[in-house]
mmCIF file of C-alpha atoms and ligand atoms in Angstrom:
data_model
loop_
_atom_site.group_PDB
_atom_site.id
_atom_site.type_symbol
_atom_site.label_atom_id
_atom_site.label_comp_id
_atom_site.label_asym_id
_atom_site.label_seq_id
_atom_site.Cartn_x
_atom_site.Cartn_y
_atom_site.Cartn_z
ATOM 1 C CA VAL A 201 9.660 -19.950 99.056
ATOM 2 C CA ASP A 202 7.405 -21.200 96.291
ATOM 3 C CA GLY A 203 3.928 -22.668 96.526
ATOM 4 C CA LEU A 204 5.127 -26.247 96.502
ATOM 5 C CA GLY A 205 7.499 -25.545 99.389
ATOM 6 C CA ILE A 206 4.718 -24.064 101.494
ATOM 7 C CA LEU A 207 2.406 -26.963 100.702
ATOM 8 C CA THR A 208 5.060 -29.528 101.659
ATOM 9 C CA GLY A 209 5.823 -27.653 104.847
ATOM 10 C CA ALA A 210 2.160 -27.537 105.773
ATOM 11 C CA LEU A 211 1.754 -31.241 105.123
ATOM 12 C CA ILE A 212 4.751 -32.096 107.290
ATOM 13 C CA MET A 213 3.420 -29.850 110.078
ATOM 14 C CA PHE A 214 0.017 -31.498 109.795
ATOM 15 C CA PHE A 215 1.470 -34.977 110.283
ATOM 16 C CA PHE A 216 3.640 -33.910 113.213
ATOM 17 C CA VAL A 217 0.659 -32.323 114.954
ATOM 18 C CA ARG A 218 -1.469 -35.420 114.354
ATOM 19 C CA MET A 219 1.235 -37.723 115.700
ATOM 20 C CA GLY A 220 1.622 -35.581 118.783
ATOM 21 C CA LEU A 221 -2.076 -35.452 119.526
ATOM 22 C CA ARG A 222 -2.770 -39.121 119.849
ATOM 23 C CA LYS A 223 -0.980 -42.447 119.877
ATOM 24 C CA PRO A 224 -1.614 -44.492 116.730
ATOM 25 C CA ASP A 225 -4.527 -46.903 117.061
ATOM 26 C CA PRO A 226 -2.591 -50.166 116.687
ATOM 27 C CA TYR A 227 -0.493 -49.221 119.691
ATOM 28 C CA VAL A 228 -3.495 -48.551 121.923
ATOM 29 C CA SER A 229 -5.244 -51.775 120.984
ATOM 30 C CA LEU A 230 -2.083 -53.877 121.400
ATOM 31 C CA GLU A 231 -1.492 -52.388 124.809
ATOM 32 C CA GLN A 232 -5.058 -53.204 125.827
ATOM 33 C CA ALA A 233 -4.702 -56.696 124.403
ATOM 34 C CA ILE A 234 -1.710 -57.304 126.674
ATOM 35 C CA LYS A 235 -3.664 -56.100 129.707
ATOM 36 C CA ARG A 236 -6.537 -58.390 128.763
ATOM 37 C CA LYS A 237 -4.168 -61.304 128.142
ATOM 38 C CA GLU A 238 -5.404 -61.731 124.579
ATOM 39 C CA PHE A 239 -1.938 -62.881 123.430
ATOM 40 C CA VAL A 240 -1.718 -66.604 123.947
ATOM 41 C CA PRO A 241 0.986 -69.165 123.287
ATOM 42 C CA TYR A 242 0.423 -71.830 120.642
ATOM 43 C CA TYR A 243 2.806 -74.770 120.548
ATOM 44 C CA GLN A 244 4.320 -76.300 117.401
ATOM 45 C CA PRO A 245 5.704 -79.786 118.018
ATOM 46 C CA ILE A 246 9.380 -80.449 117.163
ATOM 47 C CA LEU A 247 10.394 -84.010 116.295
ATOM 48 C CA ASP A 248 13.689 -85.809 116.668
ATOM 49 C CA ILE A 249 13.822 -87.030 113.067
ATOM 50 C CA GLN A 250 16.489 -89.633 113.704
ATOM 51 C CA SER A 251 14.492 -91.446 116.427
ATOM 52 C CA GLY A 252 11.002 -90.258 115.407
ATOM 53 C CA ARG A 253 10.206 -89.135 118.948
ATOM 54 C CA LEU A 254 8.831 -85.865 120.237
ATOM 55 C CA ALA A 255 11.624 -83.453 121.154
ATOM 56 C CA GLY A 256 9.444 -80.585 122.376
ATOM 57 C CA CYS A 257 7.875 -77.511 120.862
ATOM 58 C CA GLU A 258 8.249 -73.902 119.779
ATOM 59 C CA VAL A 259 5.976 -71.256 121.253
ATOM 60 C CA LEU A 260 4.273 -69.116 118.577
ATOM 61 C CA VAL A 261 2.147 -66.216 119.713
ATOM 62 C CA ARG A 262 -1.473 -65.835 118.598
ATOM 63 C CA TRP A 263 -3.831 -62.905 119.219
ATOM 64 C CA ARG A 264 -7.134 -64.297 120.387
ATOM 65 C CA LYS A 265 -9.595 -61.439 120.014
ATOM 66 C CA PRO A 266 -12.720 -61.207 122.167
ATOM 67 C CA ASP A 267 -14.877 -62.068 119.115
ATOM 68 C CA GLY A 268 -13.005 -65.358 118.731
ATOM 69 C CA THR A 269 -10.778 -64.370 115.780
ATOM 70 C CA ILE A 270 -7.262 -65.799 115.973
ATOM 71 C CA LEU A 271 -4.576 -63.584 114.429
ATOM 72 C CA SER A 272 -1.095 -64.769 113.413
ATOM 73 C CA PRO A 273 1.994 -62.739 114.358
ATOM 74 C CA GLY A 274 2.344 -61.429 110.796
ATOM 75 C CA HIS A 275 -0.553 -59.084 111.580
ATOM 76 C CA PHE A 276 0.856 -57.493 114.724
ATOM 77 C CA ILE A 277 4.383 -58.540 115.721
ATOM 78 C CA ASP A 278 6.207 -55.728 113.894
ATOM 79 C CA VAL A 279 3.907 -53.074 115.347
ATOM 80 C CA ALA A 280 4.344 -54.582 118.800
ATOM 81 C CA GLU A 281 8.118 -54.444 118.456
ATOM 82 C CA ALA A 282 8.148 -50.912 117.035
ATOM 83 C CA SER A 283 5.895 -49.582 119.780
ATOM 84 C CA GLY A 284 7.947 -50.885 122.685
ATOM 85 C CA LEU A 285 5.566 -53.712 123.566
ATOM 86 C CA ALA A 286 7.988 -56.524 122.784
ATOM 87 C CA LEU A 287 9.030 -56.964 126.399
ATOM 88 C CA PRO A 288 5.598 -56.921 128.071
ATOM 89 C CA MET A 289 4.195 -59.219 125.380
ATOM 90 C CA THR A 290 6.996 -61.724 125.893
ATOM 91 C CA ALA A 291 6.628 -61.537 129.680
ATOM 92 C CA LEU A 292 2.927 -62.333 129.363
ATOM 93 C CA LEU A 293 3.668 -65.273 127.054
ATOM 94 C CA MET A 294 6.343 -66.719 129.337
ATOM 95 C CA GLU A 295 3.982 -66.670 132.302
ATOM 96 C CA GLN A 296 1.348 -68.524 130.315
ATOM 97 C CA VAL A 297 3.900 -71.045 129.045
ATOM 98 C CA ALA A 298 4.988 -71.799 132.624
ATOM 99 C CA GLU A 299 1.350 -72.246 133.582
ATOM 100 C CA ASP A 300 0.463 -74.434 130.578
ATOM 101 C CA LEU A 301 3.477 -76.749 130.656
ATOM 102 C CA SER A 302 4.597 -77.036 134.298
ATOM 103 C CA GLU A 303 2.692 -80.167 135.234
ATOM 104 C CA SER A 304 3.376 -82.058 132.038
ATOM 105 C CA TYR A 305 7.018 -80.986 131.609
ATOM 106 C CA ALA A 306 7.872 -81.982 135.184
ATOM 107 C CA LYS A 307 6.922 -85.528 134.129
ATOM 108 C CA HIS A 308 8.861 -85.383 130.852
ATOM 109 C CA PRO A 309 12.236 -83.835 131.668
ATOM 110 C CA ASN A 310 13.606 -84.492 128.169
ATOM 111 C CA LEU A 311 11.042 -82.296 126.438
ATOM 112 C CA LYS A 312 12.117 -78.774 125.587
ATOM 113 C CA VAL A 313 10.211 -75.589 124.896
ATOM 114 C CA ALA A 314 11.604 -72.867 122.645
ATOM 115 C CA ILE A 315 10.543 -69.245 123.079
ATOM 116 C CA ASN A 316 11.197 -66.502 120.510
ATOM 117 C CA LEU A 317 12.868 -63.404 121.910
ATOM 118 C CA PHE A 318 13.148 -59.982 120.284
ATOM 119 C CA ASN A 319 16.538 -58.433 119.558
ATOM 120 C CA LYS A 320 15.721 -55.856 122.202
ATOM 121 C CA HIS A 321 15.984 -58.590 124.846
ATOM 122 C CA PHE A 322 19.704 -58.853 124.110
ATOM 123 C CA GLU A 323 20.400 -55.279 125.174
ATOM 124 C CA ASP A 324 19.612 -55.641 128.869
ATOM 125 C CA LEU A 325 20.227 -58.289 131.544
ATOM 126 C CA ALA A 326 16.624 -57.804 132.701
ATOM 127 C CA ILE A 327 15.631 -60.786 130.555
ATOM 128 C CA VAL A 328 17.819 -63.073 132.683
ATOM 129 C CA ARG A 329 16.068 -62.008 135.898
ATOM 130 C CA GLU A 330 12.701 -62.307 134.213
ATOM 131 C CA VAL A 331 13.297 -65.847 133.003
ATOM 132 C CA GLU A 332 14.616 -66.805 136.443
ATOM 133 C CA GLN A 333 11.536 -65.337 138.072
ATOM 134 C CA VAL A 334 8.998 -66.942 135.770
ATOM 135 C CA PHE A 335 10.537 -70.406 135.424
ATOM 136 C CA GLY A 336 12.609 -70.641 138.615
ATOM 137 C CA ASN A 337 9.777 -72.082 140.674
ATOM 138 C CA SER A 338 7.849 -73.713 137.840
ATOM 139 C CA GLY A 339 7.703 -77.316 136.677
ATOM 140 C CA VAL A 340 9.625 -76.296 133.537
ATOM 141 C CA ARG A 341 13.325 -76.536 134.317
ATOM 142 C CA PHE A 342 15.950 -74.202 132.875
ATOM 143 C CA GLU A 343 17.466 -77.227 131.119
ATOM 144 C CA GLN A 344 14.188 -77.601 129.202
ATOM 145 C CA LEU A 345 14.181 -73.995 128.013
ATOM 146 C CA VAL A 346 15.457 -72.770 124.653
ATOM 147 C CA LEU A 347 15.497 -69.073 123.816
ATOM 148 C CA GLU A 348 15.604 -68.153 120.129
ATOM 149 C CA VAL A 349 17.330 -65.110 118.673
ATOM 150 C CA THR A 350 16.709 -64.318 115.031
ATOM 151 C CA GLU A 351 19.429 -63.695 112.517
ATOM 152 C CA ARG A 352 16.961 -61.783 110.337
ATOM 153 C CA LEU A 353 17.612 -58.419 112.041
ATOM 154 C CA PRO A 354 20.977 -57.224 113.315
ATOM 155 C CA LEU A 355 21.748 -57.175 117.052
ATOM 156 C CA GLU A 356 22.659 -53.721 118.352
ATOM 157 C CA ASN A 357 25.576 -54.717 120.528
ATOM 158 C CA LEU A 358 27.235 -58.095 120.017
ATOM 159 C CA ASP A 359 29.342 -57.926 123.175
ATOM 160 C CA ARG A 360 26.348 -57.268 125.358
ATOM 161 C CA ALA A 361 24.346 -59.989 123.602
ATOM 162 C CA ARG A 362 27.242 -62.368 124.214
ATOM 163 C CA ALA A 363 27.226 -61.511 127.943
ATOM 164 C CA ILE A 364 23.465 -62.037 128.233
ATOM 165 C CA ILE A 365 23.635 -65.352 126.393
ATOM 166 C CA ALA A 366 26.447 -66.499 128.683
ATOM 167 C CA ARG A 367 24.366 -65.696 131.779
ATOM 168 C CA LEU A 368 21.399 -67.624 130.402
ATOM 169 C CA GLN A 369 23.661 -70.577 129.631
ATOM 170 C CA GLU A 370 25.056 -70.523 133.185
ATOM 171 C CA LEU A 371 21.505 -71.220 134.345
ATOM 172 C CA GLY A 372 21.336 -74.238 132.013
ATOM 173 C CA ILE A 373 19.191 -72.523 129.384
ATOM 174 C CA ARG A 374 20.050 -73.143 125.719
ATOM 175 C CA VAL A 375 20.095 -70.449 123.066
ATOM 176 C CA ALA A 376 19.168 -71.016 119.416
ATOM 177 C CA LEU A 377 20.024 -69.044 116.302
ATOM 178 C CA ASP A 378 16.697 -68.700 114.475
ATOM 179 C CA ASP A 379 16.225 -68.226 110.723
ATOM 180 C CA ALA A 380 19.840 -69.241 110.125
ATOM 181 C CA GLY A 381 21.107 -68.476 106.656
ATOM 182 C CA THR A 382 18.763 -65.547 106.025
ATOM 183 C CA GLY A 383 20.447 -62.588 107.564
ATOM 184 C CA HIS A 384 23.133 -60.537 109.070
ATOM 185 C CA GLY A 385 24.836 -62.866 111.495
ATOM 186 C CA GLY A 386 26.020 -65.941 109.689
ATOM 187 C CA PHE A 387 29.204 -67.597 110.767
ATOM 188 C CA ALA A 388 30.338 -64.595 112.807
ATOM 189 C CA TYR A 389 27.244 -64.797 115.014
ATOM 190 C CA LEU A 390 27.627 -68.481 115.643
ATOM 191 C CA GLN A 391 31.224 -68.111 116.698
ATOM 192 C CA LYS A 392 30.915 -64.917 118.638
ATOM 193 C CA LEU A 393 27.636 -65.633 120.405
ATOM 194 C CA GLY A 394 28.222 -69.255 121.408
ATOM 195 C CA MET A 395 24.848 -70.668 120.389
ATOM 196 C CA ASP A 396 23.709 -74.173 121.328
ATOM 197 C CA ILE A 397 21.189 -74.757 118.555
ATOM 198 C CA ILE A 398 20.845 -73.621 114.967
ATOM 199 C CA LYS A 399 17.486 -73.453 113.196
ATOM 200 C CA ILE A 400 17.667 -73.655 109.427
ATOM 201 C CA ASP A 401 15.103 -71.374 107.827
ATOM 202 C CA LYS A 402 12.136 -72.693 105.860
ATOM 203 C CA LEU A 403 13.403 -70.755 102.845
ATOM 204 C CA PHE A 404 16.083 -73.435 102.321
ATOM 205 C CA VAL A 405 13.927 -76.407 103.277
ATOM 206 C CA ASP A 406 11.460 -75.205 100.598
ATOM 207 C CA THR A 407 14.057 -75.774 97.882
ATOM 208 C CA ILE A 408 14.207 -79.527 98.552
ATOM 209 C CA THR A 409 12.301 -81.601 95.989
ATOM 210 C CA ALA A 410 12.405 -85.272 94.982
ATOM 211 C CA GLU A 411 15.154 -84.390 92.454
ATOM 212 C CA THR A 412 17.358 -82.578 94.971
ATOM 213 C CA GLU A 413 20.811 -84.046 95.414
ATOM 214 C CA THR A 414 22.394 -81.367 97.556
ATOM 215 C CA VAL A 415 21.415 -78.039 99.096
ATOM 216 C CA PRO A 416 24.798 -76.420 99.717
ATOM 217 C CA ILE A 417 23.570 -73.931 102.322
ATOM 218 C CA ILE A 418 21.873 -76.644 104.405
ATOM 219 C CA ASP A 419 24.858 -78.929 104.143
ATOM 220 C CA SER A 420 27.376 -76.271 105.088
ATOM 221 C CA LEU A 421 25.301 -74.925 107.999
ATOM 222 C CA SER A 422 24.789 -78.433 109.277
ATOM 223 C CA GLN A 423 28.446 -79.417 108.917
ATOM 224 C CA MET A 424 29.620 -76.303 110.666
ATOM 225 C CA ALA A 425 27.091 -76.778 113.455
ATOM 226 C CA LYS A 426 28.233 -80.353 113.980
ATOM 227 C CA GLY A 427 31.804 -79.144 114.186
ATOM 228 C CA MET A 428 30.747 -76.758 116.932
ATOM 229 C CA ASP A 429 28.707 -79.405 118.733
ATOM 230 C CA MET A 430 25.393 -77.696 118.067
ATOM 231 C CA VAL A 431 22.000 -79.302 117.555
ATOM 232 C CA VAL A 432 20.473 -78.563 114.131
ATOM 233 C CA VAL A 433 16.736 -78.044 113.675
ATOM 234 C CA ALA A 434 15.036 -77.619 110.281
ATOM 235 C CA GLU A 435 11.860 -75.539 110.122
ATOM 236 C CA GLY A 436 8.932 -75.519 107.733
ATOM 237 C CA VAL A 437 9.129 -79.192 106.707
ATOM 238 C CA GLU A 438 6.082 -79.963 104.557
ATOM 239 C CA THR A 439 6.899 -83.039 102.456
ATOM 240 C CA ASP A 440 8.289 -86.555 102.854
ATOM 241 C CA GLU A 441 11.009 -85.725 100.314
ATOM 242 C CA GLN A 442 12.204 -82.873 102.514
ATOM 243 C CA LEU A 443 12.147 -85.064 105.601
ATOM 244 C CA ASP A 444 14.149 -87.789 103.794
ATOM 245 C CA TYR A 445 16.777 -85.333 102.659
ATOM 246 C CA LEU A 446 17.134 -83.750 106.107
ATOM 247 C CA ARG A 447 17.381 -87.121 107.791
ATOM 248 C CA ARG A 448 20.073 -88.261 105.360
ATOM 249 C CA SER A 449 21.982 -85.004 105.939
ATOM 250 C CA GLY A 450 22.144 -85.784 109.640
ATOM 251 C CA ILE A 451 19.815 -82.978 110.766
ATOM 252 C CA ASP A 452 18.722 -83.731 114.343
ATOM 253 C CA GLU A 453 15.244 -82.273 114.605
ATOM 254 C CA ALA A 454 12.468 -80.762 112.493
ATOM 255 C CA GLN A 455 9.176 -78.957 112.714
ATOM 256 C CA GLY A 456 6.612 -78.250 110.037
ATOM 257 C CA PHE A 457 3.139 -78.841 108.701
ATOM 258 C CA LEU A 458 4.175 -82.380 107.696
ATOM 259 C CA PHE A 459 3.972 -83.162 111.420
ATOM 260 C CA SER A 460 1.761 -80.445 112.892
ATOM 261 C CA PRO A 461 0.999 -76.717 112.876
ATOM 262 C CA ALA A 462 1.151 -74.744 116.121
ATOM 263 C CA LEU A 463 -1.504 -76.095 118.491
ATOM 264 C CA PRO A 464 -3.433 -74.613 121.396
ATOM 265 C CA ALA A 465 -2.093 -75.731 124.786
ATOM 266 C CA SER A 466 -4.723 -78.428 125.347
ATOM 267 C CA ALA A 467 -3.991 -80.145 122.017
ATOM 268 C CA TYR A 468 -0.222 -80.008 122.535
ATOM 269 C CA LEU A 469 -0.570 -81.445 126.042
ATOM 270 C CA GLN A 470 -2.667 -84.303 124.650
ATOM 271 C CA LEU A 471 0.112 -85.046 122.201
ATOM 272 C CA VAL A 472 2.688 -85.072 124.996
ATOM 273 C CA GLY A 473 0.441 -87.396 126.975
ATOM 274 C CA ALA A 474 0.169 -89.766 124.017
ATOM 275 C CA LEU A 475 3.792 -89.678 122.820
ATOM 276 C CA GLY A 476 5.735 -88.758 125.933
ATOM 277 C CA GLY A 477 9.253 -87.446 125.574
ATOM 278 C CA LYS A 478 12.271 -88.769 123.769
HETATM 279 P P1 C2E B 124 9.564 -68.306 113.104
HETATM 280 O O1 C2E B 124 10.136 -68.139 114.460
HETATM 281 O O2 C2E B 124 10.516 -68.638 112.015
HETATM 282 O O3 C2E B 124 8.433 -69.402 113.282
HETATM 283 C C1 C2E B 124 8.077 -70.321 112.291
HETATM 284 C C2 C2E B 124 6.877 -69.839 111.494
HETATM 285 O O4 C2E B 124 6.644 -70.734 110.417
HETATM 286 C C3 C2E B 124 5.561 -69.845 112.290
HETATM 287 O O5 C2E B 124 4.724 -68.822 111.754
HETATM 288 C C4 C2E B 124 4.988 -71.208 111.956
HETATM 289 O O6 C2E B 124 3.588 -71.296 112.160
HETATM 290 C C5 C2E B 124 5.353 -71.313 110.512
HETATM 291 N N1 C2E B 124 5.476 -72.694 110.072
HETATM 292 C C6 C2E B 124 5.901 -73.760 110.770
HETATM 293 N N2 C2E B 124 5.919 -74.862 110.005
HETATM 294 C C7 C2E B 124 5.497 -74.484 108.777
HETATM 295 C C8 C2E B 124 5.294 -75.182 107.533
HETATM 296 O O7 C2E B 124 5.523 -76.381 107.406
HETATM 297 N N3 C2E B 124 4.842 -74.446 106.496
HETATM 298 C C9 C2E B 124 4.572 -73.106 106.594
HETATM 299 N N4 C2E B 124 4.114 -72.468 105.519
HETATM 300 N N5 C2E B 124 4.765 -72.414 107.743
HETATM 301 C C10 C2E B 124 5.218 -73.109 108.824
HETATM 302 P P2 C2E B 124 3.958 -67.804 112.677
HETATM 303 O O8 C2E B 124 3.418 -68.485 113.891
HETATM 304 O O9 C2E B 124 3.009 -67.059 111.806
HETATM 305 O O10 C2E B 124 5.125 -66.833 113.167
HETATM 306 C C11 C2E B 124 5.803 -66.020 112.256
HETATM 307 C C12 C2E B 124 6.994 -65.377 112.897
HETATM 308 O O11 C2E B 124 6.580 -64.464 113.917
HETATM 309 C C13 C2E B 124 7.921 -66.351 113.599
HETATM 310 O O12 C2E B 124 8.769 -66.962 112.669
HETATM 311 C C14 C2E B 124 8.648 -65.426 114.553
HETATM 312 O O13 C2E B 124 9.680 -64.737 113.896
HETATM 313 C C15 C2E B 124 7.566 -64.447 114.923
HETATM 314 N N6 C2E B 124 6.968 -64.873 116.207
HETATM 315 C C16 C2E B 124 5.971 -65.757 116.451
HETATM 316 N N7 C2E B 124 5.707 -65.853 117.768
HETATM 317 C C17 C2E B 124 6.580 -65.039 118.382
HETATM 318 C C18 C2E B 124 6.829 -64.703 119.758
HETATM 319 O O14 C2E B 124 6.179 -65.193 120.694
HETATM 320 N N8 C2E B 124 7.836 -63.800 120.006
HETATM 321 C C19 C2E B 124 8.576 -63.257 118.983
HETATM 322 N N9 C2E B 124 9.567 -62.414 119.337
HETATM 323 N N10 C2E B 124 8.364 -63.539 117.709
HETATM 324 C C20 C2E B 124 7.387 -64.420 117.394
HETATM 325 CA CA1 CA B 125 11.472 -69.125 115.887
HETATM 326 CA CA1 CA B 126 12.499 -69.721 112.640
HETATM 327 CA CA1 CA B 127 11.728 -68.703 109.847
#
């Protein structure tokens, strides 16, 4: 064994000992933040771009720290997922969503609310019981709920995911393929998993300019979705040119800064009060 080998060995030992001695800081503070309910739902409006009416919203988590700072998921969502906090964080969010929207959504049965799930949720039927428990006796009906599964990361077990999705759909809940076009799933996912909604990623919407004649990926996703009787939503719409193109391509719904960023509950509820449902 040479000097370098000993040094490397010592370094590796050092890191193992450190890891064993204490949990990493981000984990501890995220866990505390869940206990203190510092993760709150923000709501980004989704518009029916053919009729111009409000279709509902997508829930986007924000970390509201005690000092008033608001953090976006980019700062913590990966750590939360890696440290096993995905499920408790989502449970906390769902409870707050039920609380925020119950009164208003009972009056507007056509409005929907989409919640982002983690891939981990599609490994265990527990999510079905949890959704039933949280929304079963709330003013938000299962028919108003959309659960999003991202295509960005692969699902562990497609058969199990399929079974969980089927159970959710039996309740009347719809399931959306998020970030469509970016990842692992593609056409196979859509066919195998039986999705109700497809969300075209901002990446593709971004490519639309005033000069754009066709965006093959948007057109093919949208055509295929229509063939399978799915609703198509475009995300990250920022310009009138993009909206025009999407409308002409027969896309049903859109969300983006052109209409509104994610809003705190009070602001979203004001919007619902003013616009009502479609
Ligand atoms: P996503 O699900 O694709 O959500 C859309 C993201 O794009 C949101 O970022 C939203 O604020 C942003 N966005 C919407 N319209 C526009 C636009 O016109 N321009 C630009 N530049 N951005 C726009 P956000 O809130 O930072 O969330 C990032 C990602 O974090 C989400 O991407 C989603 O993957 C994840 N995420 C957010 N909330 C949750 C949650 O509650 N649970 C889970 N599992 N993931 C979440
Ligand atoms: Ca999403
Ligand atoms: Ca998305
Ligand atoms: Ca996206």
